[in-house]
Amino acid sequence: MKTGYLDQALSIYQDLSRALTIKSLCRKILDTVNSKTVAERTSIIIKSGDNFILKASQKRNSGDTIFQEGNDYAMDHDLPLSVLHQIKSPKNVIVVDINKVNDKVKAERYIKENNISFLNFIPLWNDDTLIGFLMIEQYQNINTPSEQIKFLQVLAPQIAILLQNAVAIESFKGAEATTVEETPTTPSTSEPQEVQKLDSFALKTIHEIGQIIASTDSIENMTETVFEKINTVLDAQTLDIGLVNNERHRLEFPGTYEDGERLPFNYCKLDEENRLATICLKGNKTIHINDFDNEILSIIPDYNLNAPKRVGKKVNSIIYATIQYKGKPVGVFTVQTEKLNAYSKQDRLLIEGISSYIGIAIDNLNLNKEKQNQNIRSQEQEEELTQAYTTLKNLGEIGQDITSNLSIERIADTAYESLNSMIDAPLFSMGIYNKARGVLDISTNIENGEKLPPKTIRLTDNNKLSVICFKTLKEIIINDFISEYNQHVPNTELPTQDSSKLPQSLIYIPLIGKEGTLGFITIQNYQSNSFDERALNLMRNIAIYIGIALDNALTYEGLEEIVADRTAELQKQKQEVEANRDQIEQSYKNVQLLSEIGLSLSSSLSTESIIKTVYENVQTLIGGDAFGLGIYNHRKQQIEFRGAMEKGKELPDFIHSMSDDTRLSSICLKRNEEIVINDITKEIYQYLDSQDEVPTVGEMPQSIIYIPMRAEDKLIGVISLQSFKKNAYTELHVDLLRNIAIISAIAIDKAGTYEKIERQKEELQVTSQKVTESIRYAKQIQSSILPNRTLIRQLLPDSFIFHKPKDIVSGDFFWFFEHDSRVYIATVDCNSNGVPGAMMSIIGTSLFREIVEIQGVVCPGEILKAMNERIVSHLNQNHSENTDALDVSLVVMDKSKKTLEFAGANTSMAKIKDGKFFLIKGMPICIGGEYNEEKFNEIEYKKHTFDLTEDATYYLFTDGYQKQVGGEEKVEFGKENFLKLLFSNHKEEKSKQRTAIRRAFNDWMEHELVQTDDVLVLGFNPTLS
């Protein structure tokens, strides 16, 4: 619960507790609802079995409270009974939107006659008892705000308790009145008039006591107050209030009063069965005794045997009543006297009534205690939040500083400077993983502010903490190096015996990017226990920022190189495919006999289908018992046979090693010569040593042809045809197979090239997707450094921004900053779009922060001049051909001087006042761009000053809107049309102005789908803001 809610609820509850009658209580409740909500009508409903009683109601406009003195059940014109009967045991607020209910509910008499739009039922529970409802009605189409309903929910339990007690007291009063009315007018032994006066006085006493004790601050004071007041209406020689202490399992009496004196603190155990106090508490019922000695045994049969030790004098008349808190007994209230027959039934009712108020007072005490505890917790939380806010603010600035760099060296330097400003870290290192070399490059290594030479650490050096951190992706925290080192590197000696040269406190954090582990970062100190939890959390956050910055830096550094390499590779592959296609077509023309085979093979891009086609055509043209086509695998130095056939059946795949000199396939390829054997028993040893055994797959053939397959100078494989007959093949067969080998080699090479192209195409698509994701991530970075819309609405409530980037990231950006009484507003147009423009926007934002936030320059002209100097310096434009530039509109509003100053770099500002349009032109000189040494030092940016209190609307804009090509004639929108658009809509609300500008832009682009440039328009009225 919010502290403000608790304070208000406690104050209201204490005020409600002072109500002496149910009528005054109802009026206070309704007045409270009327003051805290926009309810148009509020009703208090009491639940009685299955029926409902409309106890009181109040309309907002009239202010009069309608109260029912009796307890008559409500009729259908009093309450929406059909809705109430549908609510069974609600624990939460019931909201009824009349527009969404069925026709039967809409037709209900109460709803129809009162023209209700919304009904809100807030249940009033006292523990597990539903007392009734607060019914909130709305006649308009807007319901009571949820925050107001929630506040009433906070009050609901206390209102339920008060209503329940008030109803009980009302019933008590009714019972008294009935008793008096039934008393005979001619008394015999009693005196009705005196009884009537006594009852009235007692009732008044109940209310007075209840009002006083409801505001007491302790049980002791409460006991004293009750003792003084109650003795005005009855004899209470002894009075006591006992409260349950559940922790100690006992009933405690902190301040017993006897004959006007307070007795010492005393208590009894809750499990004592011979105590009237515990019997009253456990049974949750009143004990009334007028003759102790004669009546006690009926309550405690073994009292004489186990009588407890008495505190105070002996008494004869006793009343014990339970004290209720939220429907549960939490204590007892007792009055006692030594007189016999001292207490009547009316006295008993009096004691029970007072005990109800004591329960309310205990509730007040608990609320006060909760309020005090809540205030203490709120103060502690506020201190924690302040400290956390300061840390988060510093971390946010550090994160922006780190992620705004696109150089690994600058990222490391910025991280070191940030860390060193917040913690004592004499040693700092950052290592980046070098995938090509398999090492960690320590490019940044600083000790006591001095940069040490770069070094590398091999990833095979597993005794290095940096390598362990990198490989395991785990943080390493050491507070005492000598004693903790072997926990991380077991069974290893320290790097040096001289412990004074070793840092004692170390933190290693892995740097993790989108593609995996990028490296590590470490800080070290020569003192033990130098780094606390704050330092560790700071390192973790900075490691995250460094990971983001490294991802960006590596992406941007490698982007152009990757694209260039992939483009060149695809061009080369395309040329290879075209060359192979030409060669296949030429071979087809030269070999007329193999035209059908060439046509079939040239249309196939699968190696398996080529082998199958070659086999089918070889069988048609030449025939043979066995066929094999082996593909040469250069990397594995083996020949891979797939789809080999023997006697019309396909053999399992097999391989021949190129180093196996017993294989004719290997000999054929290594010698690059054809092998033709027509009698294997006589001719085989021309190729093998006589001692070698001829290995075979399947049966031993008698006639064999092996022809190497080459495409240009590239070795493709070998083709073989075999027969179980001797002298099966002629020179024509060899020529045919030779030409088939040429065609097959080309086709297989083409298929391999195609498969390679397909793989590379998929790789290029993946790379392209990664590049796009990187650019989208750049947009997130760019968005993170721009002011958020919440800040803009705070600085300029009466304003709008229409920002539409041409690409994913934008070269147009805006900048807001508030310091002291000044508000700085800028719109910037980079002369580049996309990624280059986004990089310029990061540089521009950084320069604004440096010049305004850090250096404190306040004049807009001087700010632009300083930006021009830094852009030229940062981009080295005075020594390079770089011409990147910014067009800037800058406004400085000084609330203390009530002035608005404008300066423009190649831009203008529009002002509309009293229906007149003014165009304030800046200097026709951009920030940066082409460097002119002679004119550089003479550049000045003039400022224009206006009265901030004028009721005027100002517009800052880039040139993207007016340059947009569109319309039926596909021409630029134009500056004149753009200024007319601003003027024609300037009287509208800012949100409607933005809508008009956006719709006009989209309508203009209807016939031209491509956006020409980034677009940025900012409009504001400083007077209304």
mmCIF file with all atom_site columns, C-alpha atoms in Angstrom, residues 825-972:
data_model
loop_
_atom_site.group_PDB
_atom_site.id
_atom_site.type_symbol
_atom_site.label_atom_id
_atom_site.label_alt_id
_atom_site.label_comp_id
_atom_site.label_asym_id
_atom_site.label_entity_id
_atom_site.label_seq_id
_atom_site.pdbx_PDB_ins_code
_atom_site.Cartn_x
_atom_site.Cartn_y
_atom_site.Cartn_z
_atom_site.occupancy
_atom_site.B_iso_or_equiv
_atom_site.pdbx_formal_charge
_atom_site.auth_seq_id
_atom_site.auth_comp_id
_atom_site.auth_asym_id
_atom_site.auth_atom_id
_atom_site.pdbx_PDB_model_num
ATOM 1   C CA . ILE A 1 825 ? 16.161 21.890 -28.376 1.00 0.00 ? 825 ILE A CA 1
ATOM 2   C CA . ALA A 1 826 ? 17.850 20.842 -31.617 1.00 0.00 ? 826 ALA A CA 1
ATOM 3   C CA . THR A 1 827 ? 16.879 19.185 -34.893 1.00 0.00 ? 827 THR A CA 1
ATOM 4   C CA . VAL A 1 828 ? 19.750 17.860 -36.995 1.00 0.00 ? 828 VAL A CA 1
ATOM 5   C CA . ASP A 1 829 ? 19.981 16.670 -40.616 1.00 0.00 ? 829 ASP A CA 1
ATOM 6   C CA . CYS A 1 830 ? 23.041 14.593 -41.600 1.00 0.00 ? 830 CYS A CA 1
ATOM 7   C CA . ASN A 1 831 ? 23.933 14.741 -45.283 1.00 0.00 ? 831 ASN A CA 1
ATOM 8   C CA . SER A 1 832 ? 23.996 10.926 -45.287 1.00 0.00 ? 832 SER A CA 1
ATOM 9   C CA . ASN A 1 833 ? 21.238 8.384  -44.727 1.00 0.00 ? 833 ASN A CA 1
ATOM 10  C CA . GLY A 1 834 ? 21.252 4.895  -43.246 1.00 0.00 ? 834 GLY A CA 1
ATOM 11  C CA . VAL A 1 835 ? 24.264 3.616  -41.300 1.00 0.00 ? 835 VAL A CA 1
ATOM 12  C CA . PRO A 1 836 ? 26.611 6.557  -42.158 1.00 0.00 ? 836 PRO A CA 1
ATOM 13  C CA . GLY A 1 837 ? 23.895 8.998  -41.122 1.00 0.00 ? 837 GLY A CA 1
ATOM 14  C CA . ALA A 1 838 ? 23.272 7.069  -37.908 1.00 0.00 ? 838 ALA A CA 1
ATOM 15  C CA . MET A 1 839 ? 26.991 7.187  -37.102 1.00 0.00 ? 839 MET A CA 1
ATOM 16  C CA . MET A 1 840 ? 26.960 10.937 -37.671 1.00 0.00 ? 840 MET A CA 1
ATOM 17  C CA . SER A 1 841 ? 23.907 11.208 -35.380 1.00 0.00 ? 841 SER A CA 1
ATOM 18  C CA . ILE A 1 842 ? 25.845 9.403  -32.624 1.00 0.00 ? 842 ILE A CA 1
ATOM 19  C CA . ILE A 1 843 ? 28.764 11.799 -33.112 1.00 0.00 ? 843 ILE A CA 1
ATOM 20  C CA . GLY A 1 844 ? 26.411 14.795 -33.141 1.00 0.00 ? 844 GLY A CA 1
ATOM 21  C CA . THR A 1 845 ? 24.641 13.726 -29.941 1.00 0.00 ? 845 THR A CA 1
ATOM 22  C CA . SER A 1 846 ? 28.001 13.150 -28.256 1.00 0.00 ? 846 SER A CA 1
ATOM 23  C CA . LEU A 1 847 ? 29.193 16.622 -29.272 1.00 0.00 ? 847 LEU A CA 1
ATOM 24  C CA . PHE A 1 848 ? 26.011 18.273 -27.970 1.00 0.00 ? 848 PHE A CA 1
ATOM 25  C CA . ARG A 1 849 ? 26.584 16.583 -24.630 1.00 0.00 ? 849 ARG A CA 1
ATOM 26  C CA . GLU A 1 850 ? 30.229 17.587 -24.552 1.00 0.00 ? 850 GLU A CA 1
ATOM 27  C CA . ILE A 1 851 ? 29.657 21.246 -25.486 1.00 0.00 ? 851 ILE A CA 1
ATOM 28  C CA . VAL A 1 852 ? 26.436 21.918 -23.563 1.00 0.00 ? 852 VAL A CA 1
ATOM 29  C CA . GLU A 1 853 ? 26.223 19.425 -20.725 1.00 0.00 ? 853 GLU A CA 1
ATOM 30  C CA . ILE A 1 854 ? 29.934 19.224 -19.851 1.00 0.00 ? 854 ILE A CA 1
ATOM 31  C CA . GLN A 1 855 ? 31.462 22.529 -21.009 1.00 0.00 ? 855 GLN A CA 1
ATOM 32  C CA . GLY A 1 856 ? 28.337 24.575 -20.215 1.00 0.00 ? 856 GLY A CA 1
ATOM 33  C CA . VAL A 1 857 ? 28.157 26.638 -23.430 1.00 0.00 ? 857 VAL A CA 1
ATOM 34  C CA . VAL A 1 858 ? 24.714 28.310 -23.475 1.00 0.00 ? 858 VAL A CA 1
ATOM 35  C CA . CYS A 1 859 ? 24.660 30.606 -26.543 1.00 0.00 ? 859 CYS A CA 1
ATOM 36  C CA . PRO A 1 860 ? 23.216 28.762 -29.581 1.00 0.00 ? 860 PRO A CA 1
ATOM 37  C CA . GLY A 1 861 ? 25.584 30.502 -31.994 1.00 0.00 ? 861 GLY A CA 1
ATOM 38  C CA . GLU A 1 862 ? 28.628 29.577 -29.910 1.00 0.00 ? 862 GLU A CA 1
ATOM 39  C CA . ILE A 1 863 ? 27.374 26.001 -29.555 1.00 0.00 ? 863 ILE A CA 1
ATOM 40  C CA . LEU A 1 864 ? 27.124 25.639 -33.362 1.00 0.00 ? 864 LEU A CA 1
ATOM 41  C CA . LYS A 1 865 ? 30.557 27.178 -33.838 1.00 0.00 ? 865 LYS A CA 1
ATOM 42  C CA . ALA A 1 866 ? 32.052 24.746 -31.311 1.00 0.00 ? 866 ALA A CA 1
ATOM 43  C CA . MET A 1 867 ? 30.313 21.830 -33.056 1.00 0.00 ? 867 MET A CA 1
ATOM 44  C CA . ASN A 1 868 ? 31.726 22.928 -36.419 1.00 0.00 ? 868 ASN A CA 1
ATOM 45  C CA . GLU A 1 869 ? 35.258 23.004 -35.002 1.00 0.00 ? 869 GLU A CA 1
ATOM 46  C CA . ARG A 1 870 ? 34.896 19.556 -33.404 1.00 0.00 ? 870 ARG A CA 1
ATOM 47  C CA . ILE A 1 871 ? 33.312 17.916 -36.466 1.00 0.00 ? 871 ILE A CA 1
ATOM 48  C CA . VAL A 1 872 ? 36.210 19.149 -38.623 1.00 0.00 ? 872 VAL A CA 1
ATOM 49  C CA . SER A 1 873 ? 38.649 17.890 -35.997 1.00 0.00 ? 873 SER A CA 1
ATOM 50  C CA . HIS A 1 874 ? 36.964 14.521 -35.253 1.00 0.00 ? 874 HIS A CA 1
ATOM 51  C CA . LEU A 1 875 ? 36.479 13.661 -38.946 1.00 0.00 ? 875 LEU A CA 1
ATOM 52  C CA . ASN A 1 876 ? 39.934 15.037 -39.870 1.00 0.00 ? 876 ASN A CA 1
ATOM 53  C CA . GLN A 1 877 ? 38.289 17.096 -42.613 1.00 0.00 ? 877 GLN A CA 1
ATOM 54  C CA . ASN A 1 878 ? 41.207 19.543 -42.723 1.00 0.00 ? 878 ASN A CA 1
ATOM 55  C CA . HIS A 1 879 ? 43.521 16.703 -43.836 1.00 0.00 ? 879 HIS A CA 1
ATOM 56  C CA . SER A 1 880 ? 41.199 14.347 -45.706 1.00 0.00 ? 880 SER A CA 1
ATOM 57  C CA . GLU A 1 881 ? 38.519 14.266 -48.370 1.00 0.00 ? 881 GLU A CA 1
ATOM 58  C CA . ASN A 1 882 ? 35.749 13.628 -45.845 1.00 0.00 ? 882 ASN A CA 1
ATOM 59  C CA . THR A 1 883 ? 32.791 15.969 -46.465 1.00 0.00 ? 883 THR A CA 1
ATOM 60  C CA . ASP A 1 884 ? 30.210 14.668 -43.996 1.00 0.00 ? 884 ASP A CA 1
ATOM 61  C CA . ALA A 1 885 ? 28.152 17.581 -42.666 1.00 0.00 ? 885 ALA A CA 1
ATOM 62  C CA . LEU A 1 886 ? 25.228 18.459 -40.412 1.00 0.00 ? 886 LEU A CA 1
ATOM 63  C CA . ASP A 1 887 ? 22.403 20.997 -40.879 1.00 0.00 ? 887 ASP A CA 1
ATOM 64  C CA . VAL A 1 888 ? 21.373 22.114 -37.380 1.00 0.00 ? 888 VAL A CA 1
ATOM 65  C CA . SER A 1 889 ? 18.514 24.159 -35.919 1.00 0.00 ? 889 SER A CA 1
ATOM 66  C CA . LEU A 1 890 ? 19.183 25.025 -32.266 1.00 0.00 ? 890 LEU A CA 1
ATOM 67  C CA . VAL A 1 891 ? 16.842 26.751 -29.793 1.00 0.00 ? 891 VAL A CA 1
ATOM 68  C CA . VAL A 1 892 ? 17.728 27.780 -26.241 1.00 0.00 ? 892 VAL A CA 1
ATOM 69  C CA . MET A 1 893 ? 14.816 28.776 -23.982 1.00 0.00 ? 893 MET A CA 1
ATOM 70  C CA . ASP A 1 894 ? 15.889 30.711 -20.863 1.00 0.00 ? 894 ASP A CA 1
ATOM 71  C CA . LYS A 1 895 ? 12.996 30.650 -18.385 1.00 0.00 ? 895 LYS A CA 1
ATOM 72  C CA . SER A 1 896 ? 14.678 33.088 -15.999 1.00 0.00 ? 896 SER A CA 1
ATOM 73  C CA . LYS A 1 897 ? 15.311 35.708 -18.703 1.00 0.00 ? 897 LYS A CA 1
ATOM 74  C CA . LYS A 1 898 ? 12.106 34.770 -20.539 1.00 0.00 ? 898 LYS A CA 1
ATOM 75  C CA . THR A 1 899 ? 13.933 34.621 -23.855 1.00 0.00 ? 899 THR A CA 1
ATOM 76  C CA . LEU A 1 900 ? 14.018 32.185 -26.749 1.00 0.00 ? 900 LEU A CA 1
ATOM 77  C CA . GLU A 1 901 ? 17.241 32.200 -28.806 1.00 0.00 ? 901 GLU A CA 1
ATOM 78  C CA . PHE A 1 902 ? 17.654 30.524 -32.209 1.00 0.00 ? 902 PHE A CA 1
ATOM 79  C CA . ALA A 1 903 ? 20.679 29.854 -34.376 1.00 0.00 ? 903 ALA A CA 1
ATOM 80  C CA . GLY A 1 904 ? 20.719 27.809 -37.559 1.00 0.00 ? 904 GLY A CA 1
ATOM 81  C CA . ALA A 1 905 ? 23.410 26.103 -39.586 1.00 0.00 ? 905 ALA A CA 1
ATOM 82  C CA . ASN A 1 906 ? 22.057 25.932 -43.135 1.00 0.00 ? 906 ASN A CA 1
ATOM 83  C CA . THR A 1 907 ? 18.489 25.797 -41.723 1.00 0.00 ? 907 THR A CA 1
ATOM 84  C CA . SER A 1 908 ? 15.541 28.053 -40.899 1.00 0.00 ? 908 SER A CA 1
ATOM 85  C CA . MET A 1 909 ? 12.918 28.238 -38.155 1.00 0.00 ? 909 MET A CA 1
ATOM 86  C CA . ALA A 1 910 ? 9.229  29.022 -38.711 1.00 0.00 ? 910 ALA A CA 1
ATOM 87  C CA . LYS A 1 911 ? 7.299  31.204 -36.247 1.00 0.00 ? 911 LYS A CA 1
ATOM 88  C CA . ILE A 1 912 ? 3.554  31.880 -36.261 1.00 0.00 ? 912 ILE A CA 1
ATOM 89  C CA . LYS A 1 913 ? 2.148  34.653 -34.051 1.00 0.00 ? 913 LYS A CA 1
ATOM 90  C CA . ASP A 1 914 ? -1.225 36.375 -34.178 1.00 0.00 ? 914 ASP A CA 1
ATOM 91  C CA . GLY A 1 915 ? -2.007 34.653 -37.485 1.00 0.00 ? 915 GLY A CA 1
ATOM 92  C CA . LYS A 1 916 ? 1.209  35.940 -39.103 1.00 0.00 ? 916 LYS A CA 1
ATOM 93  C CA . PHE A 1 917 ? 3.933  33.670 -40.496 1.00 0.00 ? 917 PHE A CA 1
ATOM 94  C CA . PHE A 1 918 ? 7.631  34.444 -40.032 1.00 0.00 ? 918 PHE A CA 1
ATOM 95  C CA . LEU A 1 919 ? 10.607 32.500 -41.430 1.00 0.00 ? 919 LEU A CA 1
ATOM 96  C CA . ILE A 1 920 ? 13.800 33.065 -39.426 1.00 0.00 ? 920 ILE A CA 1
ATOM 97  C CA . LYS A 1 921 ? 16.794 32.067 -41.510 1.00 0.00 ? 921 LYS A CA 1
ATOM 98  C CA . GLY A 1 922 ? 19.986 30.739 -40.032 1.00 0.00 ? 922 GLY A CA 1
ATOM 99  C CA . MET A 1 923 ? 23.472 31.118 -41.523 1.00 0.00 ? 923 MET A CA 1
ATOM 100 C CA . PRO A 1 924 ? 23.917 29.362 -44.925 1.00 0.00 ? 924 PRO A CA 1
ATOM 101 C CA . ILE A 1 925 ? 26.832 27.393 -43.508 1.00 0.00 ? 925 ILE A CA 1
ATOM 102 C CA . CYS A 1 926 ? 26.556 23.758 -42.470 1.00 0.00 ? 926 CYS A CA 1
ATOM 103 C CA . ILE A 1 927 ? 28.427 22.056 -39.640 1.00 0.00 ? 927 ILE A CA 1
ATOM 104 C CA . GLY A 1 928 ? 31.480 20.344 -41.157 1.00 0.00 ? 928 GLY A CA 1
ATOM 105 C CA . GLY A 1 929 ? 31.481 19.519 -44.876 1.00 0.00 ? 929 GLY A CA 1
ATOM 106 C CA . GLU A 1 930 ? 34.037 20.767 -47.371 1.00 0.00 ? 930 GLU A CA 1
ATOM 107 C CA . TYR A 1 931 ? 36.911 22.392 -45.503 1.00 0.00 ? 931 TYR A CA 1
ATOM 108 C CA . ASN A 1 932 ? 38.039 25.910 -46.455 1.00 0.00 ? 932 ASN A CA 1
ATOM 109 C CA . GLU A 1 933 ? 41.072 26.905 -44.443 1.00 0.00 ? 933 GLU A CA 1
ATOM 110 C CA . GLU A 1 934 ? 40.789 30.626 -45.265 1.00 0.00 ? 934 GLU A CA 1
ATOM 111 C CA . LYS A 1 935 ? 37.157 30.944 -44.174 1.00 0.00 ? 935 LYS A CA 1
ATOM 112 C CA . PHE A 1 936 ? 37.177 28.387 -41.361 1.00 0.00 ? 936 PHE A CA 1
ATOM 113 C CA . ASN A 1 937 ? 38.183 30.732 -38.531 1.00 0.00 ? 937 ASN A CA 1
ATOM 114 C CA . GLU A 1 938 ? 35.778 33.429 -39.755 1.00 0.00 ? 938 GLU A CA 1
ATOM 115 C CA . ILE A 1 939 ? 32.649 31.249 -39.490 1.00 0.00 ? 939 ILE A CA 1
ATOM 116 C CA . GLU A 1 940 ? 30.090 32.669 -37.072 1.00 0.00 ? 940 GLU A CA 1
ATOM 117 C CA . TYR A 1 941 ? 26.503 31.574 -36.484 1.00 0.00 ? 941 TYR A CA 1
ATOM 118 C CA . LYS A 1 942 ? 24.139 34.448 -35.758 1.00 0.00 ? 942 LYS A CA 1
ATOM 119 C CA . LYS A 1 943 ? 21.550 34.071 -32.999 1.00 0.00 ? 943 LYS A CA 1
ATOM 120 C CA . HIS A 1 944 ? 17.997 35.476 -33.073 1.00 0.00 ? 944 HIS A CA 1
ATOM 121 C CA . THR A 1 945 ? 16.287 36.376 -29.785 1.00 0.00 ? 945 THR A CA 1
ATOM 122 C CA . PHE A 1 946 ? 12.520 36.319 -29.082 1.00 0.00 ? 946 PHE A CA 1
ATOM 123 C CA . ASP A 1 947 ? 10.236 36.988 -26.109 1.00 0.00 ? 947 ASP A CA 1
ATOM 124 C CA . LEU A 1 948 ? 9.466  33.659 -24.456 1.00 0.00 ? 948 LEU A CA 1
ATOM 125 C CA . THR A 1 949 ? 6.179  34.983 -23.061 1.00 0.00 ? 949 THR A CA 1
ATOM 126 C CA . GLU A 1 950 ? 4.732  35.579 -26.534 1.00 0.00 ? 950 GLU A CA 1
ATOM 127 C CA . ASP A 1 951 ? 1.894  33.274 -27.505 1.00 0.00 ? 951 ASP A CA 1
ATOM 128 C CA . ALA A 1 952 ? 3.633  31.904 -30.583 1.00 0.00 ? 952 ALA A CA 1
ATOM 129 C CA . THR A 1 953 ? 4.202  28.531 -32.210 1.00 0.00 ? 953 THR A CA 1
ATOM 130 C CA . TYR A 1 954 ? 7.650  27.597 -33.501 1.00 0.00 ? 954 TYR A CA 1
ATOM 131 C CA . TYR A 1 955 ? 8.634  24.883 -35.988 1.00 0.00 ? 955 TYR A CA 1
ATOM 132 C CA . LEU A 1 956 ? 12.052 23.279 -36.494 1.00 0.00 ? 956 LEU A CA 1
ATOM 133 C CA . PHE A 1 957 ? 12.475 20.950 -39.474 1.00 0.00 ? 957 PHE A CA 1
ATOM 134 C CA . THR A 1 958 ? 14.932 19.264 -41.805 1.00 0.00 ? 958 THR A CA 1
ATOM 135 C CA . ASP A 1 959 ? 14.658 19.394 -45.602 1.00 0.00 ? 959 ASP A CA 1
ATOM 136 C CA . GLY A 1 960 ? 13.479 15.782 -45.989 1.00 0.00 ? 960 GLY A CA 1
ATOM 137 C CA . TYR A 1 961 ? 9.758  16.587 -46.028 1.00 0.00 ? 961 TYR A CA 1
ATOM 138 C CA . GLN A 1 962 ? 9.985  19.214 -48.770 1.00 0.00 ? 962 GLN A CA 1
ATOM 139 C CA . LYS A 1 963 ? 12.320 17.025 -50.874 1.00 0.00 ? 963 LYS A CA 1
ATOM 140 C CA . GLN A 1 964 ? 9.967  14.041 -50.903 1.00 0.00 ? 964 GLN A CA 1
ATOM 141 C CA . VAL A 1 965 ? 9.086  13.016 -54.454 1.00 0.00 ? 965 VAL A CA 1
ATOM 142 C CA . GLY A 1 966 ? 5.446  12.106 -55.013 1.00 0.00 ? 966 GLY A CA 1
ATOM 143 C CA . GLY A 1 967 ? 2.113  13.244 -56.337 1.00 0.00 ? 967 GLY A CA 1
ATOM 144 C CA . GLU A 1 968 ? 0.739  12.352 -59.743 1.00 0.00 ? 968 GLU A CA 1
ATOM 145 C CA . GLU A 1 969 ? 3.561  14.214 -61.502 1.00 0.00 ? 969 GLU A CA 1
ATOM 146 C CA . LYS A 1 970 ? 6.223  12.693 -59.230 1.00 0.00 ? 970 LYS A CA 1
ATOM 147 C CA . VAL A 1 971 ? 7.853  15.966 -58.224 1.00 0.00 ? 971 VAL A CA 1
ATOM 148 C CA . GLU A 1 972 ? 9.191  17.263 -54.918 1.00 0.00 ? 972 GLU A CA 1
#
